[in-house]
mmCIF file with all atom_site columns, C-alpha atoms in Angstrom:
data_model
loop_
_atom_site.group_PDB
_atom_site.id
_atom_site.type_symbol
_atom_site.label_atom_id
_atom_site.label_alt_id
_atom_site.label_comp_id
_atom_site.label_asym_id
_atom_site.label_entity_id
_atom_site.label_seq_id
_atom_site.pdbx_PDB_ins_code
_atom_site.Cartn_x
_atom_site.Cartn_y
_atom_site.Cartn_z
_atom_site.occupancy
_atom_site.B_iso_or_equiv
_atom_site.pdbx_formal_charge
_atom_site.auth_seq_id
_atom_site.auth_comp_id
_atom_site.auth_asym_id
_atom_site.auth_atom_id
_atom_site.pdbx_PDB_model_num
ATOM 1   C CA . UNK A 1 1   ? 0.000   0.000  0.000   1.00 43.00 ? 542 UNK A CA 1
ATOM 2   C CA . UNK A 1 2   ? 1.245   3.454  -0.869  1.00 47.00 ? 543 UNK A CA 1
ATOM 3   C CA . UNK A 1 3   ? 2.019   5.606  2.080   1.00 50.00 ? 544 UNK A CA 1
ATOM 4   C CA . UNK A 1 4   ? -0.399  8.466  2.568   1.00 50.00 ? 545 UNK A CA 1
ATOM 5   C CA . UNK A 1 5   ? 1.149   11.885 2.822   1.00 52.00 ? 546 UNK A CA 1
ATOM 6   C CA . UNK A 1 6   ? 0.722   13.437 6.211   1.00 52.00 ? 547 UNK A CA 1
ATOM 7   C CA . UNK A 1 7   ? -1.579  16.433 6.015   1.00 57.00 ? 548 UNK A CA 1
ATOM 8   C CA . UNK A 1 8   ? 0.189   19.653 6.904   1.00 63.00 ? 549 UNK A CA 1
ATOM 9   C CA . UNK A 1 9   ? -1.335  21.298 9.927   1.00 73.00 ? 550 UNK A CA 1
ATOM 10  C CA . UNK A 1 10  ? -2.470  24.900 9.633   1.00 76.00 ? 551 UNK A CA 1
ATOM 11  C CA . UNK A 1 11  ? -2.102  26.943 12.799  1.00 80.00 ? 552 UNK A CA 1
ATOM 12  C CA . UNK A 1 12  ? -2.968  30.313 11.240  1.00 79.00 ? 553 UNK A CA 1
ATOM 13  C CA . UNK A 1 13  ? -6.401  30.420 12.880  1.00 80.00 ? 554 UNK A CA 1
ATOM 14  C CA . UNK A 1 14  ? -4.858  31.568 16.151  1.00 78.00 ? 555 UNK A CA 1
ATOM 15  C CA . UNK A 1 15  ? -6.807  34.378 17.859  1.00 80.00 ? 556 UNK A CA 1
ATOM 16  C CA . UNK A 1 16  ? -4.378  35.266 20.620  1.00 88.00 ? 557 UNK A CA 1
ATOM 17  C CA . UNK A 1 17  ? -3.287  38.895 20.875  1.00 92.00 ? 558 UNK A CA 1
ATOM 18  C CA . UNK A 1 18  ? -0.043  37.721 22.510  1.00 93.00 ? 559 UNK A CA 1
ATOM 19  C CA . UNK A 1 19  ? 2.667   35.621 20.812  1.00 95.00 ? 560 UNK A CA 1
ATOM 20  C CA . UNK A 1 20  ? 1.859   31.909 21.118  1.00 93.00 ? 561 UNK A CA 1
ATOM 21  C CA . UNK A 1 21  ? 4.433   29.218 20.344  1.00 93.00 ? 562 UNK A CA 1
ATOM 22  C CA . UNK A 1 22  ? 2.629   26.741 18.088  1.00 92.00 ? 563 UNK A CA 1
ATOM 23  C CA . UNK A 1 23  ? 3.581   23.058 17.612  1.00 91.00 ? 564 UNK A CA 1
ATOM 24  C CA . UNK A 1 24  ? 5.354   23.873 14.330  1.00 92.00 ? 565 UNK A CA 1
ATOM 25  C CA . UNK A 1 25  ? 7.851   26.047 16.211  1.00 93.00 ? 566 UNK A CA 1
ATOM 26  C CA . UNK A 1 26  ? 6.445   29.387 15.011  1.00 95.00 ? 567 UNK A CA 1
ATOM 27  C CA . UNK A 1 27  ? 5.098   32.226 17.134  1.00 96.00 ? 568 UNK A CA 1
ATOM 28  C CA . UNK A 1 28  ? 1.724   33.591 16.084  1.00 95.00 ? 569 UNK A CA 1
ATOM 29  C CA . UNK A 1 29  ? -0.390  36.475 17.293  1.00 95.00 ? 570 UNK A CA 1
ATOM 30  C CA . UNK A 1 30  ? -3.069  38.864 16.082  1.00 94.00 ? 571 UNK A CA 1
ATOM 31  C CA . UNK A 1 31  ? -2.874  42.637 16.425  1.00 94.00 ? 572 UNK A CA 1
ATOM 32  C CA . UNK A 1 32  ? -5.614  45.171 15.676  1.00 93.00 ? 573 UNK A CA 1
ATOM 33  C CA . UNK A 1 33  ? -4.107  48.533 14.768  1.00 92.00 ? 574 UNK A CA 1
ATOM 34  C CA . UNK A 1 34  ? -6.523  51.336 15.777  1.00 94.00 ? 575 UNK A CA 1
ATOM 35  C CA . UNK A 1 35  ? -6.173  53.400 12.631  1.00 89.00 ? 576 UNK A CA 1
ATOM 36  C CA . UNK A 1 36  ? -7.366  56.725 14.060  1.00 90.00 ? 577 UNK A CA 1
ATOM 37  C CA . UNK A 1 37  ? -5.308  56.733 17.258  1.00 92.00 ? 578 UNK A CA 1
ATOM 38  C CA . UNK A 1 38  ? -2.245  54.973 15.826  1.00 93.00 ? 579 UNK A CA 1
ATOM 39  C CA . UNK A 1 39  ? -1.094  57.037 12.810  1.00 90.00 ? 580 UNK A CA 1
ATOM 40  C CA . UNK A 1 40  ? 1.935   54.875 11.949  1.00 90.00 ? 581 UNK A CA 1
ATOM 41  C CA . UNK A 1 41  ? 0.289   53.573 8.755   1.00 85.00 ? 582 UNK A CA 1
ATOM 42  C CA . UNK A 1 42  ? -0.615  57.118 7.714   1.00 87.00 ? 583 UNK A CA 1
ATOM 43  C CA . UNK A 1 43  ? 2.989   58.191 8.304   1.00 88.00 ? 584 UNK A CA 1
ATOM 44  C CA . UNK A 1 44  ? 4.151   55.434 5.945   1.00 85.00 ? 585 UNK A CA 1
ATOM 45  C CA . UNK A 1 45  ? 1.721   56.667 3.282   1.00 80.00 ? 586 UNK A CA 1
ATOM 46  C CA . UNK A 1 46  ? 3.069   60.208 3.670   1.00 84.00 ? 587 UNK A CA 1
ATOM 47  C CA . UNK A 1 47  ? 6.648   58.952 3.488   1.00 83.00 ? 588 UNK A CA 1
ATOM 48  C CA . UNK A 1 48  ? 5.952   57.135 0.206   1.00 78.00 ? 589 UNK A CA 1
ATOM 49  C CA . UNK A 1 49  ? 4.282   60.268 -1.204  1.00 79.00 ? 590 UNK A CA 1
ATOM 50  C CA . UNK A 1 50  ? 7.229   62.436 -0.174  1.00 83.00 ? 591 UNK A CA 1
ATOM 51  C CA . UNK A 1 51  ? 9.763   60.068 -1.764  1.00 82.00 ? 592 UNK A CA 1
ATOM 52  C CA . UNK A 1 52  ? 7.734   59.866 -4.987  1.00 81.00 ? 593 UNK A CA 1
ATOM 53  C CA . UNK A 1 53  ? 7.499   63.635 -5.294  1.00 83.00 ? 594 UNK A CA 1
ATOM 54  C CA . UNK A 1 54  ? 11.172  63.991 -4.371  1.00 87.00 ? 595 UNK A CA 1
ATOM 55  C CA . UNK A 1 55  ? 12.244  61.661 -7.180  1.00 87.00 ? 596 UNK A CA 1
ATOM 56  C CA . UNK A 1 56  ? 10.113  63.516 -9.751  1.00 86.00 ? 597 UNK A CA 1
ATOM 57  C CA . UNK A 1 57  ? 11.361  66.900 -8.463  1.00 87.00 ? 598 UNK A CA 1
ATOM 58  C CA . UNK A 1 58  ? 14.985  65.796 -8.809  1.00 87.00 ? 599 UNK A CA 1
ATOM 59  C CA . UNK A 1 59  ? 14.335  64.392 -12.291 1.00 87.00 ? 600 UNK A CA 1
ATOM 60  C CA . UNK A 1 60  ? 12.801  67.704 -13.444 1.00 83.00 ? 601 UNK A CA 1
ATOM 61  C CA . UNK A 1 61  ? 15.779  69.664 -12.104 1.00 83.00 ? 602 UNK A CA 1
ATOM 62  C CA . UNK A 1 62  ? 18.289  67.311 -13.717 1.00 85.00 ? 603 UNK A CA 1
ATOM 63  C CA . UNK A 1 63  ? 16.415  67.531 -17.006 1.00 82.00 ? 604 UNK A CA 1
ATOM 64  C CA . UNK A 1 64  ? 16.593  71.330 -16.884 1.00 77.00 ? 605 UNK A CA 1
ATOM 65  C CA . UNK A 1 65  ? 20.287  71.220 -16.003 1.00 78.00 ? 606 UNK A CA 1
ATOM 66  C CA . UNK A 1 66  ? 21.062  68.918 -18.941 1.00 80.00 ? 607 UNK A CA 1
ATOM 67  C CA . UNK A 1 67  ? 19.286  71.299 -21.296 1.00 73.00 ? 608 UNK A CA 1
ATOM 68  C CA . UNK A 1 68  ? 21.250  74.244 -19.870 1.00 72.00 ? 609 UNK A CA 1
ATOM 69  C CA . UNK A 1 69  ? 18.102  76.145 -18.918 1.00 71.00 ? 610 UNK A CA 1
ATOM 70  C CA . UNK A 1 70  ? 18.334  75.813 -15.146 1.00 67.00 ? 611 UNK A CA 1
ATOM 71  C CA . UNK A 1 71  ? 18.733  78.976 -13.077 1.00 72.00 ? 612 UNK A CA 1
ATOM 72  C CA . UNK A 1 72  ? 18.299  79.698 -9.381  1.00 73.00 ? 613 UNK A CA 1
ATOM 73  C CA . UNK A 1 73  ? 14.897  81.283 -9.982  1.00 74.00 ? 614 UNK A CA 1
ATOM 74  C CA . UNK A 1 74  ? 13.836  78.182 -11.936 1.00 72.00 ? 615 UNK A CA 1
ATOM 75  C CA . UNK A 1 75  ? 14.892  75.914 -9.055  1.00 80.00 ? 616 UNK A CA 1
ATOM 76  C CA . UNK A 1 76  ? 12.721  77.894 -6.636  1.00 83.00 ? 617 UNK A CA 1
ATOM 77  C CA . UNK A 1 77  ? 9.805   77.958 -9.084  1.00 82.00 ? 618 UNK A CA 1
ATOM 78  C CA . UNK A 1 78  ? 9.892   74.178 -9.567  1.00 82.00 ? 619 UNK A CA 1
ATOM 79  C CA . UNK A 1 79  ? 10.361  73.588 -5.826  1.00 87.00 ? 620 UNK A CA 1
ATOM 80  C CA . UNK A 1 80  ? 7.464   75.869 -4.908  1.00 88.00 ? 621 UNK A CA 1
ATOM 81  C CA . UNK A 1 81  ? 5.191   74.081 -7.363  1.00 86.00 ? 622 UNK A CA 1
ATOM 82  C CA . UNK A 1 82  ? 6.118   70.702 -5.940  1.00 87.00 ? 623 UNK A CA 1
ATOM 83  C CA . UNK A 1 83  ? 5.615   71.915 -2.367  1.00 89.00 ? 624 UNK A CA 1
ATOM 84  C CA . UNK A 1 84  ? 2.098   73.061 -3.251  1.00 90.00 ? 625 UNK A CA 1
ATOM 85  C CA . UNK A 1 85  ? 1.376   69.706 -4.887  1.00 86.00 ? 626 UNK A CA 1
ATOM 86  C CA . UNK A 1 86  ? 2.697   67.853 -1.839  1.00 86.00 ? 627 UNK A CA 1
ATOM 87  C CA . UNK A 1 87  ? 0.467   69.913 0.447   1.00 89.00 ? 628 UNK A CA 1
ATOM 88  C CA . UNK A 1 88  ? -2.587  69.149 -1.708  1.00 88.00 ? 629 UNK A CA 1
ATOM 89  C CA . UNK A 1 89  ? -1.803  65.429 -1.896  1.00 84.00 ? 630 UNK A CA 1
ATOM 90  C CA . UNK A 1 90  ? -1.155  65.245 1.848   1.00 86.00 ? 631 UNK A CA 1
ATOM 91  C CA . UNK A 1 91  ? -4.685  66.535 2.438   1.00 88.00 ? 632 UNK A CA 1
ATOM 92  C CA . UNK A 1 92  ? -6.077  64.104 -0.130  1.00 85.00 ? 633 UNK A CA 1
ATOM 93  C CA . UNK A 1 93  ? -4.053  61.325 1.493   1.00 82.00 ? 634 UNK A CA 1
ATOM 94  C CA . UNK A 1 94  ? -5.549  62.066 4.900   1.00 86.00 ? 635 UNK A CA 1
ATOM 95  C CA . UNK A 1 95  ? -9.090  62.083 3.515   1.00 87.00 ? 636 UNK A CA 1
ATOM 96  C CA . UNK A 1 96  ? -8.423  58.785 1.716   1.00 84.00 ? 637 UNK A CA 1
ATOM 97  C CA . UNK A 1 97  ? -6.903  57.304 4.884   1.00 85.00 ? 638 UNK A CA 1
ATOM 98  C CA . UNK A 1 98  ? -10.002 58.327 6.863   1.00 88.00 ? 639 UNK A CA 1
ATOM 99  C CA . UNK A 1 99  ? -12.233 56.642 4.282   1.00 85.00 ? 640 UNK A CA 1
ATOM 100 C CA . UNK A 1 100 ? -10.135 53.457 4.319   1.00 81.00 ? 641 UNK A CA 1
ATOM 101 C CA . UNK A 1 101 ? -10.198 53.450 8.143   1.00 84.00 ? 642 UNK A CA 1
ATOM 102 C CA . UNK A 1 102 ? -13.973 53.683 8.099   1.00 87.00 ? 643 UNK A CA 1
ATOM 103 C CA . UNK A 1 103 ? -14.188 50.883 5.532   1.00 81.00 ? 644 UNK A CA 1
ATOM 104 C CA . UNK A 1 104 ? -11.968 48.668 7.732   1.00 81.00 ? 645 UNK A CA 1
ATOM 105 C CA . UNK A 1 105 ? -14.110 49.371 10.796  1.00 86.00 ? 646 UNK A CA 1
ATOM 106 C CA . UNK A 1 106 ? -11.453 51.744 12.209  1.00 90.00 ? 647 UNK A CA 1
ATOM 107 C CA . UNK A 1 107 ? -8.930  48.950 12.699  1.00 89.00 ? 648 UNK A CA 1
ATOM 108 C CA . UNK A 1 108 ? -6.382  47.068 10.597  1.00 87.00 ? 649 UNK A CA 1
ATOM 109 C CA . UNK A 1 109 ? -6.233  43.416 11.687  1.00 89.00 ? 650 UNK A CA 1
ATOM 110 C CA . UNK A 1 110 ? -3.009  41.506 11.133  1.00 90.00 ? 651 UNK A CA 1
ATOM 111 C CA . UNK A 1 111 ? -1.763  37.991 11.831  1.00 92.00 ? 652 UNK A CA 1
ATOM 112 C CA . UNK A 1 112 ? 1.971   37.768 12.513  1.00 95.00 ? 653 UNK A CA 1
ATOM 113 C CA . UNK A 1 113 ? 3.982   34.560 12.088  1.00 95.00 ? 654 UNK A CA 1
ATOM 114 C CA . UNK A 1 114 ? 7.493   34.593 13.515  1.00 97.00 ? 655 UNK A CA 1
ATOM 115 C CA . UNK A 1 115 ? 10.221  31.972 13.526  1.00 97.00 ? 656 UNK A CA 1
ATOM 116 C CA . UNK A 1 116 ? 14.023  31.888 13.455  1.00 96.00 ? 657 UNK A CA 1
ATOM 117 C CA . UNK A 1 117 ? 14.219  32.595 9.711   1.00 96.00 ? 658 UNK A CA 1
ATOM 118 C CA . UNK A 1 118 ? 11.489  35.081 8.839   1.00 96.00 ? 659 UNK A CA 1
ATOM 119 C CA . UNK A 1 119 ? 8.490   37.128 9.878   1.00 97.00 ? 660 UNK A CA 1
ATOM 120 C CA . UNK A 1 120 ? 5.178   37.132 8.031   1.00 95.00 ? 661 UNK A CA 1
ATOM 121 C CA . UNK A 1 121 ? 2.732   40.043 8.095   1.00 92.00 ? 662 UNK A CA 1
ATOM 122 C CA . UNK A 1 122 ? -0.635  38.700 6.929   1.00 89.00 ? 663 UNK A CA 1
ATOM 123 C CA . UNK A 1 123 ? -3.969  40.464 6.664   1.00 86.00 ? 664 UNK A CA 1
ATOM 124 C CA . UNK A 1 124 ? -6.806  38.604 8.319   1.00 80.00 ? 665 UNK A CA 1
ATOM 125 C CA . UNK A 1 125 ? -9.562  37.298 5.993   1.00 66.00 ? 666 UNK A CA 1
ATOM 126 C CA . UNK A 1 126 ? -12.047 40.137 6.648   1.00 59.00 ? 667 UNK A CA 1
ATOM 127 C CA . UNK A 1 127 ? -9.451  42.861 6.160   1.00 52.00 ? 668 UNK A CA 1
ATOM 128 C CA . UNK A 1 128 ? -8.005  41.001 3.185   1.00 47.00 ? 669 UNK A CA 1
ATOM 129 C CA . UNK A 1 129 ? -11.258 41.181 1.247   1.00 46.00 ? 670 UNK A CA 1
ATOM 130 C CA . UNK A 1 130 ? -11.668 44.870 1.977   1.00 46.00 ? 671 UNK A CA 1
ATOM 131 C CA . UNK A 1 131 ? -8.096  45.562 0.865   1.00 48.00 ? 672 UNK A CA 1
ATOM 132 C CA . UNK A 1 132 ? -8.757  43.826 -2.444  1.00 48.00 ? 673 UNK A CA 1
ATOM 133 C CA . UNK A 1 133 ? -11.940 45.848 -2.975  1.00 41.00 ? 674 UNK A CA 1
ATOM 134 C CA . UNK A 1 134 ? -10.171 49.146 -2.241  1.00 44.00 ? 675 UNK A CA 1
ATOM 135 C CA . UNK A 1 135 ? -7.279  48.141 -4.481  1.00 47.00 ? 676 UNK A CA 1
ATOM 136 C CA . UNK A 1 136 ? -9.607  47.427 -7.387  1.00 42.00 ? 677 UNK A CA 1
ATOM 137 C CA . UNK A 1 137 ? -11.390 50.755 -6.910  1.00 42.00 ? 678 UNK A CA 1
ATOM 138 C CA . UNK A 1 138 ? -8.010  52.525 -6.893  1.00 46.00 ? 679 UNK A CA 1
ATOM 139 C CA . UNK A 1 139 ? -6.983  50.767 -10.110 1.00 45.00 ? 680 UNK A CA 1
ATOM 140 C CA . UNK A 1 140 ? -10.272 51.664 -11.817 1.00 42.00 ? 681 UNK A CA 1
ATOM 141 C CA . UNK A 1 141 ? -10.014 55.299 -10.683 1.00 42.00 ? 682 UNK A CA 1
ATOM 142 C CA . UNK A 1 142 ? -6.461  55.489 -12.007 1.00 43.00 ? 683 UNK A CA 1
ATOM 143 C CA . UNK A 1 143 ? -7.481  53.977 -15.350 1.00 44.00 ? 684 UNK A CA 1
ATOM 144 C CA . UNK A 1 144 ? -10.314 56.477 -15.681 1.00 43.00 ? 685 UNK A CA 1
ATOM 145 C CA . UNK A 1 145 ? -7.891  59.354 -15.186 1.00 43.00 ? 686 UNK A CA 1
ATOM 146 C CA . UNK A 1 146 ? -5.094  57.873 -17.266 1.00 44.00 ? 687 UNK A CA 1
ATOM 147 C CA . UNK A 1 147 ? -2.913  57.686 -14.141 1.00 42.00 ? 688 UNK A CA 1
ATOM 148 C CA . UNK A 1 148 ? -0.693  54.638 -14.631 1.00 41.00 ? 689 UNK A CA 1
ATOM 149 C CA . UNK A 1 149 ? 0.962   54.955 -11.228 1.00 41.00 ? 690 UNK A CA 1
ATOM 150 C CA . UNK A 1 150 ? -2.435  54.823 -9.501  1.00 42.00 ? 691 UNK A CA 1
ATOM 151 C CA . UNK A 1 151 ? -3.404  51.813 -11.628 1.00 38.00 ? 692 UNK A CA 1
ATOM 152 C CA . UNK A 1 152 ? -0.199  50.027 -10.620 1.00 39.00 ? 693 UNK A CA 1
ATOM 153 C CA . UNK A 1 153 ? -0.679  50.827 -6.936  1.00 41.00 ? 694 UNK A CA 1
ATOM 154 C CA . UNK A 1 154 ? -4.261  49.580 -7.052  1.00 41.00 ? 695 UNK A CA 1
ATOM 155 C CA . UNK A 1 155 ? -3.309  46.298 -8.708  1.00 36.00 ? 696 UNK A CA 1
ATOM 156 C CA . UNK A 1 156 ? -0.562  45.790 -6.105  1.00 39.00 ? 697 UNK A CA 1
ATOM 157 C CA . UNK A 1 157 ? -2.938  46.388 -3.190  1.00 42.00 ? 698 UNK A CA 1
ATOM 158 C CA . UNK A 1 158 ? -5.592  44.151 -4.720  1.00 40.00 ? 699 UNK A CA 1
ATOM 159 C CA . UNK A 1 159 ? -3.239  41.210 -5.112  1.00 41.00 ? 700 UNK A CA 1
ATOM 160 C CA . UNK A 1 160 ? -0.874  41.500 -2.160  1.00 55.00 ? 701 UNK A CA 1
ATOM 161 C CA . UNK A 1 161 ? -2.363  40.626 1.220   1.00 74.00 ? 702 UNK A CA 1
ATOM 162 C CA . UNK A 1 162 ? 0.760   39.366 3.003   1.00 83.00 ? 703 UNK A CA 1
ATOM 163 C CA . UNK A 1 163 ? 4.442   40.154 3.261   1.00 89.00 ? 704 UNK A CA 1
ATOM 164 C CA . UNK A 1 164 ? 7.281   37.835 4.246   1.00 93.00 ? 705 UNK A CA 1
ATOM 165 C CA . UNK A 1 165 ? 10.680  39.162 5.286   1.00 94.00 ? 706 UNK A CA 1
ATOM 166 C CA . UNK A 1 166 ? 13.703  36.895 5.539   1.00 96.00 ? 707 UNK A CA 1
ATOM 167 C CA . UNK A 1 167 ? 15.951  37.901 8.438   1.00 97.00 ? 708 UNK A CA 1
ATOM 168 C CA . UNK A 1 168 ? 19.097  37.655 6.304   1.00 95.00 ? 709 UNK A CA 1
ATOM 169 C CA . UNK A 1 169 ? 17.779  40.518 4.155   1.00 95.00 ? 710 UNK A CA 1
ATOM 170 C CA . UNK A 1 170 ? 16.965  42.863 7.052   1.00 97.00 ? 711 UNK A CA 1
ATOM 171 C CA . UNK A 1 171 ? 19.200  45.936 7.180   1.00 96.00 ? 712 UNK A CA 1
ATOM 172 C CA . UNK A 1 172 ? 17.633  47.884 10.024  1.00 96.00 ? 713 UNK A CA 1
ATOM 173 C CA . UNK A 1 173 ? 15.310  47.388 12.978  1.00 97.00 ? 714 UNK A CA 1
ATOM 174 C CA . UNK A 1 174 ? 13.583  50.533 14.233  1.00 96.00 ? 715 UNK A CA 1
ATOM 175 C CA . UNK A 1 175 ? 11.572  50.303 17.467  1.00 97.00 ? 716 UNK A CA 1
ATOM 176 C CA . UNK A 1 176 ? 8.591   52.628 17.882  1.00 96.00 ? 717 UNK A CA 1
ATOM 177 C CA . UNK A 1 177 ? 7.188   51.539 21.223  1.00 96.00 ? 718 UNK A CA 1
ATOM 178 C CA . UNK A 1 178 ? 4.712   54.413 21.358  1.00 95.00 ? 719 UNK A CA 1
ATOM 179 C CA . UNK A 1 179 ? 2.913   52.943 18.346  1.00 96.00 ? 720 UNK A CA 1
ATOM 180 C CA . UNK A 1 180 ? 3.457   49.266 19.363  1.00 97.00 ? 721 UNK A CA 1
ATOM 181 C CA . UNK A 1 181 ? 5.529   49.049 16.195  1.00 96.00 ? 722 UNK A CA 1
ATOM 182 C CA . UNK A 1 182 ? 8.856   47.557 15.097  1.00 97.00 ? 723 UNK A CA 1
ATOM 183 C CA . UNK A 1 183 ? 9.979   48.539 11.605  1.00 95.00 ? 724 UNK A CA 1
ATOM 184 C CA . UNK A 1 184 ? 11.737  45.675 9.832   1.00 96.00 ? 725 UNK A CA 1
ATOM 185 C CA . UNK A 1 185 ? 13.489  47.290 6.884   1.00 93.00 ? 726 UNK A CA 1
ATOM 186 C CA . UNK A 1 186 ? 15.357  45.560 4.090   1.00 92.00 ? 727 UNK A CA 1
ATOM 187 C CA . UNK A 1 187 ? 17.101  47.094 1.115   1.00 85.00 ? 728 UNK A CA 1
ATOM 188 C CA . UNK A 1 188 ? 13.914  47.208 -0.950  1.00 81.00 ? 729 UNK A CA 1
ATOM 189 C CA . UNK A 1 189 ? 11.295  46.022 1.565   1.00 85.00 ? 730 UNK A CA 1
ATOM 190 C CA . UNK A 1 190 ? 9.557   47.653 4.499   1.00 89.00 ? 731 UNK A CA 1
ATOM 191 C CA . UNK A 1 191 ? 7.756   45.255 6.814   1.00 92.00 ? 732 UNK A CA 1
ATOM 192 C CA . UNK A 1 192 ? 5.852   46.358 9.915   1.00 94.00 ? 733 UNK A CA 1
ATOM 193 C CA . UNK A 1 193 ? 5.504   44.274 13.077  1.00 96.00 ? 734 UNK A CA 1
ATOM 194 C CA . UNK A 1 194 ? 2.944   45.343 15.680  1.00 96.00 ? 735 UNK A CA 1
ATOM 195 C CA . UNK A 1 195 ? 2.934   43.842 19.167  1.00 97.00 ? 736 UNK A CA 1
ATOM 196 C CA . UNK A 1 196 ? 1.391   44.730 22.533  1.00 96.00 ? 737 UNK A CA 1
ATOM 197 C CA . UNK A 1 197 ? 3.263   46.305 25.450  1.00 96.00 ? 738 UNK A CA 1
ATOM 198 C CA . UNK A 1 198 ? 3.503   43.025 27.383  1.00 96.00 ? 739 UNK A CA 1
ATOM 199 C CA . UNK A 1 199 ? 5.504   41.273 24.665  1.00 97.00 ? 740 UNK A CA 1
ATOM 200 C CA . UNK A 1 200 ? 7.177   44.209 22.941  1.00 98.00 ? 741 UNK A CA 1
ATOM 201 C CA . UNK A 1 201 ? 10.619  43.642 24.492  1.00 97.00 ? 742 UNK A CA 1
ATOM 202 C CA . UNK A 1 202 ? 10.503  39.908 23.775  1.00 97.00 ? 743 UNK A CA 1
ATOM 203 C CA . UNK A 1 203 ? 9.639   40.318 20.084  1.00 98.00 ? 744 UNK A CA 1
ATOM 204 C CA . UNK A 1 204 ? 12.128  43.145 19.546  1.00 98.00 ? 745 UNK A CA 1
ATOM 205 C CA . UNK A 1 205 ? 14.940  41.153 21.197  1.00 97.00 ? 746 UNK A CA 1
ATOM 206 C CA . UNK A 1 206 ? 13.990  38.068 19.163  1.00 98.00 ? 747 UNK A CA 1
ATOM 207 C CA . UNK A 1 207 ? 14.284  40.101 15.976  1.00 97.00 ? 748 UNK A CA 1
ATOM 208 C CA . UNK A 1 208 ? 17.602  41.602 17.097  1.00 97.00 ? 749 UNK A CA 1
ATOM 209 C CA . UNK A 1 209 ? 18.990  38.135 17.849  1.00 96.00 ? 750 UNK A CA 1
ATOM 210 C CA . UNK A 1 210 ? 17.950  36.689 14.480  1.00 97.00 ? 751 UNK A CA 1
ATOM 211 C CA . UNK A 1 211 ? 18.767  39.552 12.106  1.00 96.00 ? 752 UNK A CA 1
ATOM 212 C CA . UNK A 1 212 ? 22.566  39.339 11.820  1.00 93.00 ? 753 UNK A CA 1
ATOM 213 C CA . UNK A 1 213 ? 22.921  42.121 9.239   1.00 94.00 ? 754 UNK A CA 1
ATOM 214 C CA . UNK A 1 214 ? 20.577  44.625 10.831  1.00 95.00 ? 755 UNK A CA 1
ATOM 215 C CA . UNK A 1 215 ? 21.445  47.923 12.442  1.00 94.00 ? 756 UNK A CA 1
ATOM 216 C CA . UNK A 1 216 ? 19.416  48.379 15.605  1.00 91.00 ? 757 UNK A CA 1
ATOM 217 C CA . UNK A 1 217 ? 17.610  51.554 16.612  1.00 81.00 ? 758 UNK A CA 1
#
């Protein structure tokens, strides 16, 4: 008789808000980020917007310099225009964040899976469906306006509901205890680990011990 393959156990239905060591050797816990009182997600959105505008601003200046038409007054004119755009988009970003928070029920629910090799940030099923819906709306809105960057962002949100970070790729760990947050940053990745006060030190030290290439703090 052929041997039957042993069915792989799934422990991802854990409901504990504190890290629990499961039989497969992985820690799991659920964290609900209160989106109105914990602005860490909004700060990340603003940071992405600022970087995007900064890259375009630099490209415009370099283009003008290559053409030999760049003067000090032109630099200030371009910079002022970009600052106004940033201000407008920051307001739009806040309004959009408020709408998303309302759609999520004012909280962002995440399952974390942690072992000696990696950490997984995974949206819970209810949040996952809402994220896909918002992502599709974003993609459709971008297509209607001819905005390819918005289309791309919407498709990414609609299809990506989890993020896995290998500890060998982590370059920096940034603790933000006030927001129950530990930033796990790689060269091209930015993962976010949320954990309650009771277990914050344990999780942060675990990450420090298992990320050999990471700068701490």
